[in-house]
XYZ file of C-alpha atoms in Angstrom:
138
model
C 0.000 0.000 0.000
C 2.869 2.354 0.838
C 4.421 1.876 -2.596
C 1.103 2.588 -4.321
C 0.597 5.798 -2.315
C 4.190 6.822 -3.072
C 3.640 6.248 -6.814
C 0.427 8.290 -6.780
C 2.232 11.172 -5.046
C 5.144 11.069 -7.522
C 2.835 10.875 -10.545
C 0.701 13.708 -9.170
C 3.727 15.950 -8.653
C 5.024 15.113 -12.133
C 1.660 15.938 -13.724
C 1.410 19.221 -11.837
C 4.915 20.245 -12.939
C 4.328 19.132 -16.529
C 1.013 20.962 -16.833
C 2.501 24.095 -15.252
C 5.424 24.082 -17.694
C 3.447 23.287 -20.841
C 0.494 25.499 -20.055
C -3.182 25.214 -19.415
C -5.781 25.323 -22.172
C -8.581 27.848 -21.688
C -11.391 28.764 -24.048
C -12.230 32.344 -24.948
C -15.342 32.417 -27.110
C -14.605 29.832 -29.816
C -10.830 30.198 -29.470
C -8.539 28.059 -27.346
C -5.491 29.623 -25.731
C -2.536 27.909 -24.143
C -1.695 29.936 -21.059
C 1.099 29.923 -18.561
C -0.349 30.156 -15.083
C 1.297 32.767 -12.863
C 0.177 31.744 -9.397
C 3.135 32.731 -7.244
C 4.186 36.236 -6.249
C 7.424 36.067 -8.248
C 5.666 34.720 -11.372
C 3.026 37.447 -11.153
C 5.683 40.151 -10.691
C 7.611 38.951 -13.760
C 4.511 38.445 -15.904
C 5.211 38.832 -19.606
C 7.852 41.497 -18.993
C 11.171 41.277 -20.833
C 9.801 38.970 -23.529
C 9.978 39.920 -27.170
C 6.717 38.287 -28.227
C 3.981 35.828 -27.414
C 3.012 32.955 -29.721
C -0.385 33.146 -31.440
C -3.201 31.910 -29.176
C -0.920 31.882 -26.144
C -1.111 34.000 -23.037
C -0.610 34.296 -19.329
C -3.271 33.700 -16.696
C -2.571 35.398 -13.380
C -4.244 33.540 -10.504
C -4.368 35.853 -7.493
C -6.316 33.289 -5.417
C -8.507 36.032 -3.898
C -10.825 38.659 -5.313
C -9.585 42.241 -5.473
C -9.129 45.146 -7.889
C -5.810 43.778 -9.194
C -3.759 46.473 -10.881
C -1.753 45.749 -14.030
C 0.815 47.799 -15.930
C 3.206 47.437 -18.849
C 6.483 47.309 -16.895
C 9.301 45.922 -19.093
C 6.819 44.969 -21.830
C 8.072 44.819 -25.427
C 4.839 44.115 -27.315
C 1.156 45.107 -27.294
C -1.404 43.086 -25.327
C -5.058 42.786 -24.359
C -5.973 42.289 -20.703
C -9.172 40.767 -19.293
C -10.038 40.616 -15.598
C -12.114 37.556 -14.635
C -14.059 36.698 -11.511
C -13.753 33.324 -9.757
C -16.181 31.730 -12.252
C -14.301 33.029 -15.313
C -16.779 35.820 -16.060
C -15.121 38.847 -17.669
C -15.638 41.847 -15.390
C -13.324 44.341 -17.127
C -11.169 44.567 -20.254
C -8.487 46.771 -21.763
C -7.416 46.195 -25.350
C -4.415 47.127 -27.486
C -2.239 48.311 -24.620
C 1.227 49.379 -25.743
C 4.498 49.318 -23.792
C 4.627 53.123 -23.900
C 1.592 53.290 -21.581
C 3.941 52.535 -18.662
C 3.835 53.843 -15.913
C 0.039 54.013 -16.246
C -1.766 51.487 -14.052
C -4.907 49.723 -15.264
C -7.452 49.052 -12.537
C -10.711 47.147 -13.047
C -13.964 48.714 -11.909
C -14.929 45.400 -10.240
C -12.974 42.887 -8.204
C -11.484 39.911 -10.022
C -9.599 36.741 -9.151
C -7.839 36.175 -12.479
C -6.194 38.390 -15.066
C -5.668 37.133 -18.618
C -3.036 38.674 -20.895
C -2.909 37.811 -24.608
C -1.608 39.398 -27.785
C -3.286 42.648 -28.785
C -6.348 42.012 -30.912
C -6.806 38.426 -29.720
C -9.765 39.178 -27.436
C -11.616 41.038 -30.183
C -10.843 38.250 -32.668
C -12.291 35.741 -30.181
C -15.403 37.919 -29.794
C -14.901 38.380 -26.064
C -16.718 41.146 -24.204
C -17.482 42.076 -20.609
C -20.062 39.659 -19.189
C -18.846 36.680 -21.225
C -17.340 33.665 -19.484
C -13.899 32.243 -20.165
C -13.709 28.479 -19.622
C -10.787 27.956 -17.277
């Protein structure tokens, strides 16, 4: 029994690491995105900063684990993005589109609390038909 429990723990840890590294698939409208999940303080602080680009239909999902008016900015960004704030159920509560790196140091604050923040390439949310009130399948 001990060996079986040990194997389940090892396999579970391996799957968690593998899924975290390869990304999670979420659905925005009729479009699937592969997202990196930023669920630690250091991952959220780094975000997409200092990258030169983001692959098509890829993004970053910030999981703050609690609801709040999470502020986002374009610190060290090198390309344009769209940002959507989502509540705990995946409902879009606020969006900003086509944000450019030169908007820094402006801070973007949702008008409602959110648990998640989704960042994707500029134009991707419009192409997926996403609008406030829609639900992203997490």
